Short mmCIF file of C-alpha atoms in Angstrom, two decimals:
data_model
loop_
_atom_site.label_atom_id
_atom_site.label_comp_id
_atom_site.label_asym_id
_atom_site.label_seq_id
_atom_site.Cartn_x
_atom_site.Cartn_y
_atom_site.Cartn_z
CA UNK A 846 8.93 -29.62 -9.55
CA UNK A 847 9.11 -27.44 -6.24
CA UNK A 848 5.99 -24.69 -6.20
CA UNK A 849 5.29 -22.17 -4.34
CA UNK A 850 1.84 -19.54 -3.71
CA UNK A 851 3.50 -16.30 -2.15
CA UNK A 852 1.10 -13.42 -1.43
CA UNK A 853 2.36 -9.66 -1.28
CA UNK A 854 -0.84 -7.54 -0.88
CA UNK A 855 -2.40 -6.91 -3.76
CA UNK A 856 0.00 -9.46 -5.80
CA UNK A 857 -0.18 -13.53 -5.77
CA UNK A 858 2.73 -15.63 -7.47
CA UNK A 859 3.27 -18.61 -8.46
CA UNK A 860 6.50 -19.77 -7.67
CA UNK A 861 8.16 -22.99 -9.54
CA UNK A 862 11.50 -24.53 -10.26
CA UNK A 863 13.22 -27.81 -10.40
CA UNK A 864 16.39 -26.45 -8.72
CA UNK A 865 16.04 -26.99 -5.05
CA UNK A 866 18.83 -24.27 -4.14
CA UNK A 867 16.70 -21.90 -5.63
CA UNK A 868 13.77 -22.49 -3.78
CA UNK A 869 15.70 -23.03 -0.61
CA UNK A 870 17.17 -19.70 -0.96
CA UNK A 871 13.73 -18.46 -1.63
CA UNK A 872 11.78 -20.25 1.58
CA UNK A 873 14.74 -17.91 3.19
CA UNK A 874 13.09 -15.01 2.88
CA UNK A 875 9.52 -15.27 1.69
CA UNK A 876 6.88 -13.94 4.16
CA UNK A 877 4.94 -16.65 6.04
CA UNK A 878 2.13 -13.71 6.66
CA UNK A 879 -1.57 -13.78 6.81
CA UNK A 880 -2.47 -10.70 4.35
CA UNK A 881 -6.34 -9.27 5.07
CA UNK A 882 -5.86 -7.55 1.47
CA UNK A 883 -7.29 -8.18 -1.82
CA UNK A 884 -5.54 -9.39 -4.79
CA UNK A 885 -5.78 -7.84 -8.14
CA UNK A 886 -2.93 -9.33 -10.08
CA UNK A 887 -1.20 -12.83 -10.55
CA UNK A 888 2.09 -13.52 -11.83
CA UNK A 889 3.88 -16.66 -12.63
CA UNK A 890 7.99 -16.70 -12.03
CA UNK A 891 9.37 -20.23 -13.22
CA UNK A 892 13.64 -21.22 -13.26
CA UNK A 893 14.33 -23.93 -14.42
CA UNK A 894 17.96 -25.53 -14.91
CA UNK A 895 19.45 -25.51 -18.30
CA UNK A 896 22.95 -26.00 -19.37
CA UNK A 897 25.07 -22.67 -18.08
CA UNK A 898 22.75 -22.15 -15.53
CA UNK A 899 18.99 -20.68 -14.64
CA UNK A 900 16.55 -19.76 -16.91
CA UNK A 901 14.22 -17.64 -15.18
CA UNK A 902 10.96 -16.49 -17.00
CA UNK A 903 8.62 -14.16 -15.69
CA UNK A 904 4.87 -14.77 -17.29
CA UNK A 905 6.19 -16.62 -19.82
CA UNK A 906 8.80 -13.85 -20.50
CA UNK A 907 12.61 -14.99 -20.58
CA UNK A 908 14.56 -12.94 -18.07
CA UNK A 909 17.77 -14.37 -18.33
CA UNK A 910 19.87 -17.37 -17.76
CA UNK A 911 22.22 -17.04 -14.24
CA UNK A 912 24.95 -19.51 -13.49
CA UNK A 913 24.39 -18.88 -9.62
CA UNK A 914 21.32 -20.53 -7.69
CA UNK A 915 21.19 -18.18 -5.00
CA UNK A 916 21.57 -15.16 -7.74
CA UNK A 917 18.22 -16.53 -9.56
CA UNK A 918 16.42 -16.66 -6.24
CA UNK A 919 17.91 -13.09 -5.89
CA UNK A 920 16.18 -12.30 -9.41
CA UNK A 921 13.09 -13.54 -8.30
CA UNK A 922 12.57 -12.11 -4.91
CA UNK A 923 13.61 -8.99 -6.68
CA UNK A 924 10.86 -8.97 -9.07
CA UNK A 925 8.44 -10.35 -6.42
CA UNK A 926 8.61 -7.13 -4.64
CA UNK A 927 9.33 -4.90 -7.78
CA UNK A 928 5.76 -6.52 -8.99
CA UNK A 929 4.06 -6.22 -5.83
CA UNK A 930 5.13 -2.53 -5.23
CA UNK A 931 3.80 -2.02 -8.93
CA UNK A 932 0.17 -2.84 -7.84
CA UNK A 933 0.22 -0.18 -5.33
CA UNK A 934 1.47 2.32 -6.50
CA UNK A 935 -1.07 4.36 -5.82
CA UNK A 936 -0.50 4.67 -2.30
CA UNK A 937 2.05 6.18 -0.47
CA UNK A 938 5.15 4.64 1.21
CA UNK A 939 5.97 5.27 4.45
CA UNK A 940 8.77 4.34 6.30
CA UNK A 941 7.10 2.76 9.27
CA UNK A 942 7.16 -0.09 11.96
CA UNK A 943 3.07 -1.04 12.09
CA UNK A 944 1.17 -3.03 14.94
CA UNK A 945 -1.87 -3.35 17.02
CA UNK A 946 -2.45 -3.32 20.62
CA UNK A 947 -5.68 -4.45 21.84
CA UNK A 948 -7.34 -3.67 18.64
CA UNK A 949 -5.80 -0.20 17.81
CA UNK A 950 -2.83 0.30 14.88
CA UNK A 951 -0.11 2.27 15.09
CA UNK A 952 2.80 3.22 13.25
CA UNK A 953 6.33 3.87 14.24
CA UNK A 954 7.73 6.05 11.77
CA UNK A 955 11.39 6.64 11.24
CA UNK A 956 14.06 6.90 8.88
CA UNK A 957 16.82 3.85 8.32
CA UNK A 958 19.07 3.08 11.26
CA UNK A 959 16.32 5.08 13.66
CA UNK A 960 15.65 2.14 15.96
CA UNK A 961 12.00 0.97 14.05
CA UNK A 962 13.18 -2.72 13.98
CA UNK A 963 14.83 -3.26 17.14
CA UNK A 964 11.63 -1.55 18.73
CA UNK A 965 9.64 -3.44 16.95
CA UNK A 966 11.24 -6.54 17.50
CA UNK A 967 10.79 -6.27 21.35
CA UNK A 968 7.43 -5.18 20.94
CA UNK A 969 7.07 -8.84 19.08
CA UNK A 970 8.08 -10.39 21.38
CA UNK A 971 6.35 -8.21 24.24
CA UNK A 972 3.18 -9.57 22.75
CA UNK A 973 2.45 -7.01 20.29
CA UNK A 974 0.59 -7.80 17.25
CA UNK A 975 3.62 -6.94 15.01
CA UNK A 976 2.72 -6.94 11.22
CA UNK A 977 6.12 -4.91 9.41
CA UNK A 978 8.98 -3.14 11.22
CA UNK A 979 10.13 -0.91 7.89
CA UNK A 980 7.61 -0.09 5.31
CA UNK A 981 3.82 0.42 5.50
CA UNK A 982 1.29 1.71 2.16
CA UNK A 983 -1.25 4.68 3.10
CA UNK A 984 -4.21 5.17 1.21
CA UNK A 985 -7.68 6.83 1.77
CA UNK A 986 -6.64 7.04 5.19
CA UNK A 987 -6.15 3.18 6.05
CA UNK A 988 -2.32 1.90 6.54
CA UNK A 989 -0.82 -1.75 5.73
CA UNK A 990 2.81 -3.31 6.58
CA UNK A 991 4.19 -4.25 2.89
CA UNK A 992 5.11 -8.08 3.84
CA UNK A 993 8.56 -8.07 4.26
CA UNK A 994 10.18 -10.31 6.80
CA UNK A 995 12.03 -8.19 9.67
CA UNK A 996 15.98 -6.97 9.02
CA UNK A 997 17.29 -8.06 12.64
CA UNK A 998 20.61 -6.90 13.01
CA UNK A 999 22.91 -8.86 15.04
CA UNK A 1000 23.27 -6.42 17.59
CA UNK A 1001 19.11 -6.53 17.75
CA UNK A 1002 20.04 -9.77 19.46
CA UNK A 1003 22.36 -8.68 22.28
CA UNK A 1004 19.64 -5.72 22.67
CA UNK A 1005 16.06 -7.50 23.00
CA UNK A 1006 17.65 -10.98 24.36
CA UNK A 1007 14.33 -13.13 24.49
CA UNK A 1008 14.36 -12.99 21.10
CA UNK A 1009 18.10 -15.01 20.68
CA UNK A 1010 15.95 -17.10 23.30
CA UNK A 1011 13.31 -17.68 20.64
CA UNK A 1012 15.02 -18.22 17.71
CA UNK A 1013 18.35 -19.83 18.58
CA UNK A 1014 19.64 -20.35 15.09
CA UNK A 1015 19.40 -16.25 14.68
CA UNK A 1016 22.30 -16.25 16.27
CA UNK A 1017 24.34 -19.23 15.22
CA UNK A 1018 23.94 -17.14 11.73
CA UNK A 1019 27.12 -16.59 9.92
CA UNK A 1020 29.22 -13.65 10.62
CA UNK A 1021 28.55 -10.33 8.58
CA UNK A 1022 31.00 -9.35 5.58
CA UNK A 1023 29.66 -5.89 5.57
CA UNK A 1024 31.95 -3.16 6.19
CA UNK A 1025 29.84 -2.17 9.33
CA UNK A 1026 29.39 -4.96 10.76
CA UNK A 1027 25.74 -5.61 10.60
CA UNK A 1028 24.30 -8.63 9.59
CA UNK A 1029 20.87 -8.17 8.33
CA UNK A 1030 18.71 -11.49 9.55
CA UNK A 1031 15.54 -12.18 7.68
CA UNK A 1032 13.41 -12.61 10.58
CA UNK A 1033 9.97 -14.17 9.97
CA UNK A 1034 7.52 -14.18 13.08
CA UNK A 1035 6.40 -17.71 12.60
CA UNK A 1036 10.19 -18.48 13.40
CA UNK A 1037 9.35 -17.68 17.01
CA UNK A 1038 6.45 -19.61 17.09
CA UNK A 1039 3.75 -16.49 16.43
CA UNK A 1040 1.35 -15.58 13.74
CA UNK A 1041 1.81 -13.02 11.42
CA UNK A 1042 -0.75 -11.58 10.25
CA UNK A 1043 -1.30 -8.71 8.19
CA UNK A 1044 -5.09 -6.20 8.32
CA UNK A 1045 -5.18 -3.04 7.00
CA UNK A 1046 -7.21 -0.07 8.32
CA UNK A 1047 -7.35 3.25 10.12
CA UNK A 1048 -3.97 4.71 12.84
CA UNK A 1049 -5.23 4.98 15.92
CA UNK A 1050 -1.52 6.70 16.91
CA UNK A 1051 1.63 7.39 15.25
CA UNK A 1052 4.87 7.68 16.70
CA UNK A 1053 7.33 9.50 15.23
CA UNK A 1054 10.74 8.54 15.93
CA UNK A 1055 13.11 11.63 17.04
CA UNK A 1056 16.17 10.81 17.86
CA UNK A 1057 17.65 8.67 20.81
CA UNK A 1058 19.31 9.40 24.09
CA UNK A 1059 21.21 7.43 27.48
CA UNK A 1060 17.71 8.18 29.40
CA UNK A 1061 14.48 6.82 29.65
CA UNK A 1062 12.13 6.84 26.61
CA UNK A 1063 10.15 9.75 26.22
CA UNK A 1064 6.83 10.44 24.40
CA UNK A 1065 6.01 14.17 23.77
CA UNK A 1066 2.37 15.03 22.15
CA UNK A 1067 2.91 16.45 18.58
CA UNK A 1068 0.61 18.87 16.88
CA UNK A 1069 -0.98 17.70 13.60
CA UNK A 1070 0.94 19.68 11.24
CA UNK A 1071 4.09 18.72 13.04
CA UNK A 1072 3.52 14.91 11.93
CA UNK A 1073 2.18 15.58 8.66
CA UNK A 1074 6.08 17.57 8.11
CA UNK A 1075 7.27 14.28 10.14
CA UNK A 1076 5.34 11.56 7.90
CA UNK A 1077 6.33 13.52 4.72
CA UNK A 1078 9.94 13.56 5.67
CA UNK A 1079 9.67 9.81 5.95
CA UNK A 1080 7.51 8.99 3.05
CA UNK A 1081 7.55 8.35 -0.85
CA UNK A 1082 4.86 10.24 -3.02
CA UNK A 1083 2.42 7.54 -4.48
CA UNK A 1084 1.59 7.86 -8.64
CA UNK A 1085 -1.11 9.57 -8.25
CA UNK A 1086 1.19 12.56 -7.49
CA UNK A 1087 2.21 15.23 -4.64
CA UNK A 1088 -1.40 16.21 -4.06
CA UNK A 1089 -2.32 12.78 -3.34
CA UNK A 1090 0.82 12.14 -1.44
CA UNK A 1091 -0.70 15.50 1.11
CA UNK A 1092 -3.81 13.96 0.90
CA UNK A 1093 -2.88 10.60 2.19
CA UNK A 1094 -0.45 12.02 4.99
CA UNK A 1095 -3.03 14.25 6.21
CA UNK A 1096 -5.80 11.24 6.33
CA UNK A 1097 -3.13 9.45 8.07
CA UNK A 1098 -2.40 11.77 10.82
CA UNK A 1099 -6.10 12.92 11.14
CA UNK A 1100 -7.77 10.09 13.06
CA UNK A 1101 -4.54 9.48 15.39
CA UNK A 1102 -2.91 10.77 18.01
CA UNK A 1103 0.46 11.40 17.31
CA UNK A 1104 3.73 11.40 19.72
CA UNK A 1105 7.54 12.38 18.93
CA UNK A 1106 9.12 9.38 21.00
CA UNK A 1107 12.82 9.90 22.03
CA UNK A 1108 14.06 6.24 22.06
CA UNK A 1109 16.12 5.12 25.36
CA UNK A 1110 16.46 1.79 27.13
CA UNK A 1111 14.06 -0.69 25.49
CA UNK A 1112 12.39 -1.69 28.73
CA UNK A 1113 10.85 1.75 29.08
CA UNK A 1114 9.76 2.13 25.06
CA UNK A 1115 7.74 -0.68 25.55
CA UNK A 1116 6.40 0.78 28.57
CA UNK A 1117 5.71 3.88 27.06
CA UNK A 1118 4.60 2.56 23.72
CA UNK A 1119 1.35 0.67 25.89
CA UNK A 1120 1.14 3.91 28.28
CA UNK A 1121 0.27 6.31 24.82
CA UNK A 1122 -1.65 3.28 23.55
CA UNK A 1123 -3.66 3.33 26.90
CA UNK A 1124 -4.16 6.91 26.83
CA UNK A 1125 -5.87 6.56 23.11
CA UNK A 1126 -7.82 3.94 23.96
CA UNK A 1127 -9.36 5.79 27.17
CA UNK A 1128 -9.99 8.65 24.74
CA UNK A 1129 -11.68 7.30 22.11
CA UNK A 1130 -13.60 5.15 25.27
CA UNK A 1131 -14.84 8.73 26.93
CA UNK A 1132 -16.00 10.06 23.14
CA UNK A 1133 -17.61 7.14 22.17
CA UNK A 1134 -15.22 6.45 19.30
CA UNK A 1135 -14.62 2.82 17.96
CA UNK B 11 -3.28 47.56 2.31
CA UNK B 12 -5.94 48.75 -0.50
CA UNK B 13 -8.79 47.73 2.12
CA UNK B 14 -11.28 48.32 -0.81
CA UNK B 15 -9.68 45.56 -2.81
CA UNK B 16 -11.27 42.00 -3.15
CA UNK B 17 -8.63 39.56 -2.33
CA UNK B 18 -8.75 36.39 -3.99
CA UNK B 19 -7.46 32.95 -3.43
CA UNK B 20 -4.96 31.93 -6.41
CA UNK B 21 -6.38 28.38 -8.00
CA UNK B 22 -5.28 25.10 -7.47
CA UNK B 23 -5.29 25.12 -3.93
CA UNK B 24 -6.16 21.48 -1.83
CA UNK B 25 -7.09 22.36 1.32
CA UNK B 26 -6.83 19.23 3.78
CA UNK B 27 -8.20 19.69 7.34
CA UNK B 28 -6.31 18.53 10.65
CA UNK B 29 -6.92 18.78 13.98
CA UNK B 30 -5.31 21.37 14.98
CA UNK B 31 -5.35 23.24 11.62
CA UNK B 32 -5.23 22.73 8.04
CA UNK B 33 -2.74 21.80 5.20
CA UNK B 34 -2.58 23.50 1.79
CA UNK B 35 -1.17 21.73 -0.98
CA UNK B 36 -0.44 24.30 -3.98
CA UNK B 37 -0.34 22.61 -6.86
CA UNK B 38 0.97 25.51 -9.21
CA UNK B 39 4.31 25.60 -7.34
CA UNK B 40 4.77 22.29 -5.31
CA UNK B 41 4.43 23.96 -2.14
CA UNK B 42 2.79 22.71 1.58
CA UNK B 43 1.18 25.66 3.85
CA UNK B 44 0.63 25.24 7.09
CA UNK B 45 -2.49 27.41 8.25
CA UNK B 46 -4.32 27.46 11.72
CA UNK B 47 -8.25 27.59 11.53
CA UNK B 48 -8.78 31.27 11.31
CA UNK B 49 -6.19 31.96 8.96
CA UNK B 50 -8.24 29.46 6.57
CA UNK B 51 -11.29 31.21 7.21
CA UNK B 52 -9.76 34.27 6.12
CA UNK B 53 -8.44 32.31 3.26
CA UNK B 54 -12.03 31.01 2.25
CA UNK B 55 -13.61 34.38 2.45
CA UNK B 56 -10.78 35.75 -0.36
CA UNK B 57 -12.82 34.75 -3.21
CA UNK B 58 -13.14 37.67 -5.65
CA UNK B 59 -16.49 38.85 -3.65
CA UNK B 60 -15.38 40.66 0.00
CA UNK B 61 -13.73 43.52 0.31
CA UNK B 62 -11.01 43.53 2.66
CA UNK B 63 -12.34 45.69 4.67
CA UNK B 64 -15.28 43.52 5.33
CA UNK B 65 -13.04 40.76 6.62
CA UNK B 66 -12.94 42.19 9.84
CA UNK B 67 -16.39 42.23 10.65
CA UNK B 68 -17.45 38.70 9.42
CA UNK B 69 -14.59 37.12 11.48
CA UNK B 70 -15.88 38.73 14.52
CA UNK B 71 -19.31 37.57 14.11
CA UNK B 72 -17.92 34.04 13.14
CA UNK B 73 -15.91 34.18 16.50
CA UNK B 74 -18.58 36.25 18.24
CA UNK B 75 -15.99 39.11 18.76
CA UNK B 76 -16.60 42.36 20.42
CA UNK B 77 -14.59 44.43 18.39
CA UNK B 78 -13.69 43.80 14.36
CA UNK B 79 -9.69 42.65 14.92
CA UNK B 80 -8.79 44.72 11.77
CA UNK B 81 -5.17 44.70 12.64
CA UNK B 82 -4.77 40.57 12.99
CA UNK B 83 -7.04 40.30 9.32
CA UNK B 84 -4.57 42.81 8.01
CA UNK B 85 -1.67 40.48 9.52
CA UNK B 86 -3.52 37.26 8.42
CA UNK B 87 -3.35 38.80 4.63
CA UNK B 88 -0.02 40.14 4.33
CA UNK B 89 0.71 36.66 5.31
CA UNK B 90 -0.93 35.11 2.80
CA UNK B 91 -0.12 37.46 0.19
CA UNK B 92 3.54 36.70 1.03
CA UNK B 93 2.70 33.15 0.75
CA UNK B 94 1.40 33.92 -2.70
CA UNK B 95 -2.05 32.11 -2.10
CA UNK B 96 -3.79 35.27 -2.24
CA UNK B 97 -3.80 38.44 -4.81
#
């Protein structure tokens, strides 16, 4: 019997099957991360084989028999993550990059197709402390990545080139059979050698994504209330309702610095990425602020 | 403007400070105001109690004014009558 202990925040699972495809397929895209967050609910996901194909039972609770391996690794990833995102979903969702620097967090907040992974990708392998490139949970004013492993497209490879460099087999990865062309990689940072680990706490500065042009990359200071429209436009209310989902954009944006960054060449986004990161740290230096 | 007229703030109103100003959630119709920091002081001071007219003078002695700026109070309540979070 092949097991497997998989921590997503606030969830723990317990993994087990006796058909090694399904596992296989699973070890695929399971995060290897470190997770500073406490866990409130366990779950057990067993498939086992069976004539016709998989049985998979969730806490004891049949969920079906597939025929296809990979398709009942599917199933449970699926419910993985539809579990985990149960148990918190009290905070909100943001669509968000997240990493430190030094000791501050920030968030890179954009919508799908902005540029959040392929920035955060070469901030990864800039030496970043990279803990999610697409989805991070606010509450009470403290942010975590939701451990997912990163969606490098192929072209991430041709733009941040250290990281084909790292992780050869990226690109030996089959060819894409989606009708744009992308091939969605399940990039896990331990695959490059690094550690992944996940904290949550206070922004120190958010970044909010704006658009991209042929020129340098270029950080403009944004006023409070412009983020807090920017976060919201980017964000999914929690359960707790729209009130709360105000509540926890505004204790978001409160303690940080924010910036509207206009992505160019990658060189100079990293550049300017550290160079805002700087600036916040010097701040909070001259006030005295942790 | 009835200047003699108490203006109230309408309920359900979550008023979350920022830097640079403050964000008002109203729960009553799912709507997000954007105020800066004397428009919510004008906005805490419509309770039911003050008279318009005394608006004037307590935000220049919060701001340590020398004149009363009637005219931007006035403009600060049409606003927020507008707004509907005020009546």
């Amino acid at each position: 019997m092949l097991e497997r202990w998989i921590q997503l925040l606030a969830c723990e699972f317990h993994v087990s099957t006796d058909a090694e495809p399904v596992m296989r397929w699973l070890d695929g895209v399971r995060p290897s991360a470190l997770q500073d967050y406490s866990i409130s609910r366990r779950h057990r996901l067993e498939v086992r084989r069976e004539a016709g194909g998989h049985r998979v039972r969730e806490d004891g609770e049949d969920r079906g028999l597939i025929a296809d391996p990979d398709e009942a690794g599917a199933l449970v990833e699926r419910r993985l993550h539809e579990l985990a995102f149960g148990a918190l979903a009290g905070c909100t969702k943001v669509h968000a990059g997240c990493a430190t620097w030094r000791g501050r967090r920030f968030l890179v907040v954009g919508h799908g197709r902005a540029g959040k992974t392929t920035l955060m990708t070469r901030l990864l392998v800039d030496g970043f402390g990279v803990e999610g490139d697409e989805m991070v949970l606010v509450s009470d004013g403290r942010a975590v990545a939701y451990p997912r492993r990163f969606g490098i497209r192929r072209r991430t490879l041709g733009l941040v080139p250290r990281l084909g460099a790292l992780a050869p087999h990226l690109a030996g990865a089959p060819d894409s059979d989606e009708p744009d062309g992308y091939q969605i990689l399940a990039l896990d940072p331990s695959q490059l050698g690094l550690s992944w680990r996940i904290g949550c706490g206070p922004v120190d500065v958010l970044f909010l994504l704006d658009g991209r042009h042929a020129s340098p990359t270029r950080a403009l200071g944004c006023p409070a209330h412009a983020m807090v429209q920017g976060v919201m436009a980017q964000s999914n209310p929690p359960s707790g309702g729209r009130a709360a989902w105000v509540r926890d954009v505004c204790s978001l944006v409160r303690g940080a610095a924010g910036y509207r960054l206009t992505l160019g060449d990658l060189d100079s986004a990293a550049s300017t990425v550290r160079q805002c990161l700087e600036a916040r740290l010097q701040t909070k230096d001259e006030t005295g602020g942790s | 403007m009835d200047w003699s007229h108490p203006p109230k703030q309408i309920e359900g109103l979550e008023v979350n400070q920022l830097a640079d100003g403050y964000v008002i959630y109203e729960a009553n119709r799912d709507r997000v105001h954007y105020l800066n920091h004397t428009a919510v002081l004008v906005l805490e001071m419509c309770n039911g109690q003050v008279a318009a007219d005394e608006i004037p003078g307590l935000i220049g002695q919060a701001f340590d004014l020398a004149e009363p700026p009637a005219a931007e109070v006035a403009e600060c309540l049409d606003k927020l009558r507008d707004e509907g979070l005020i009546r």
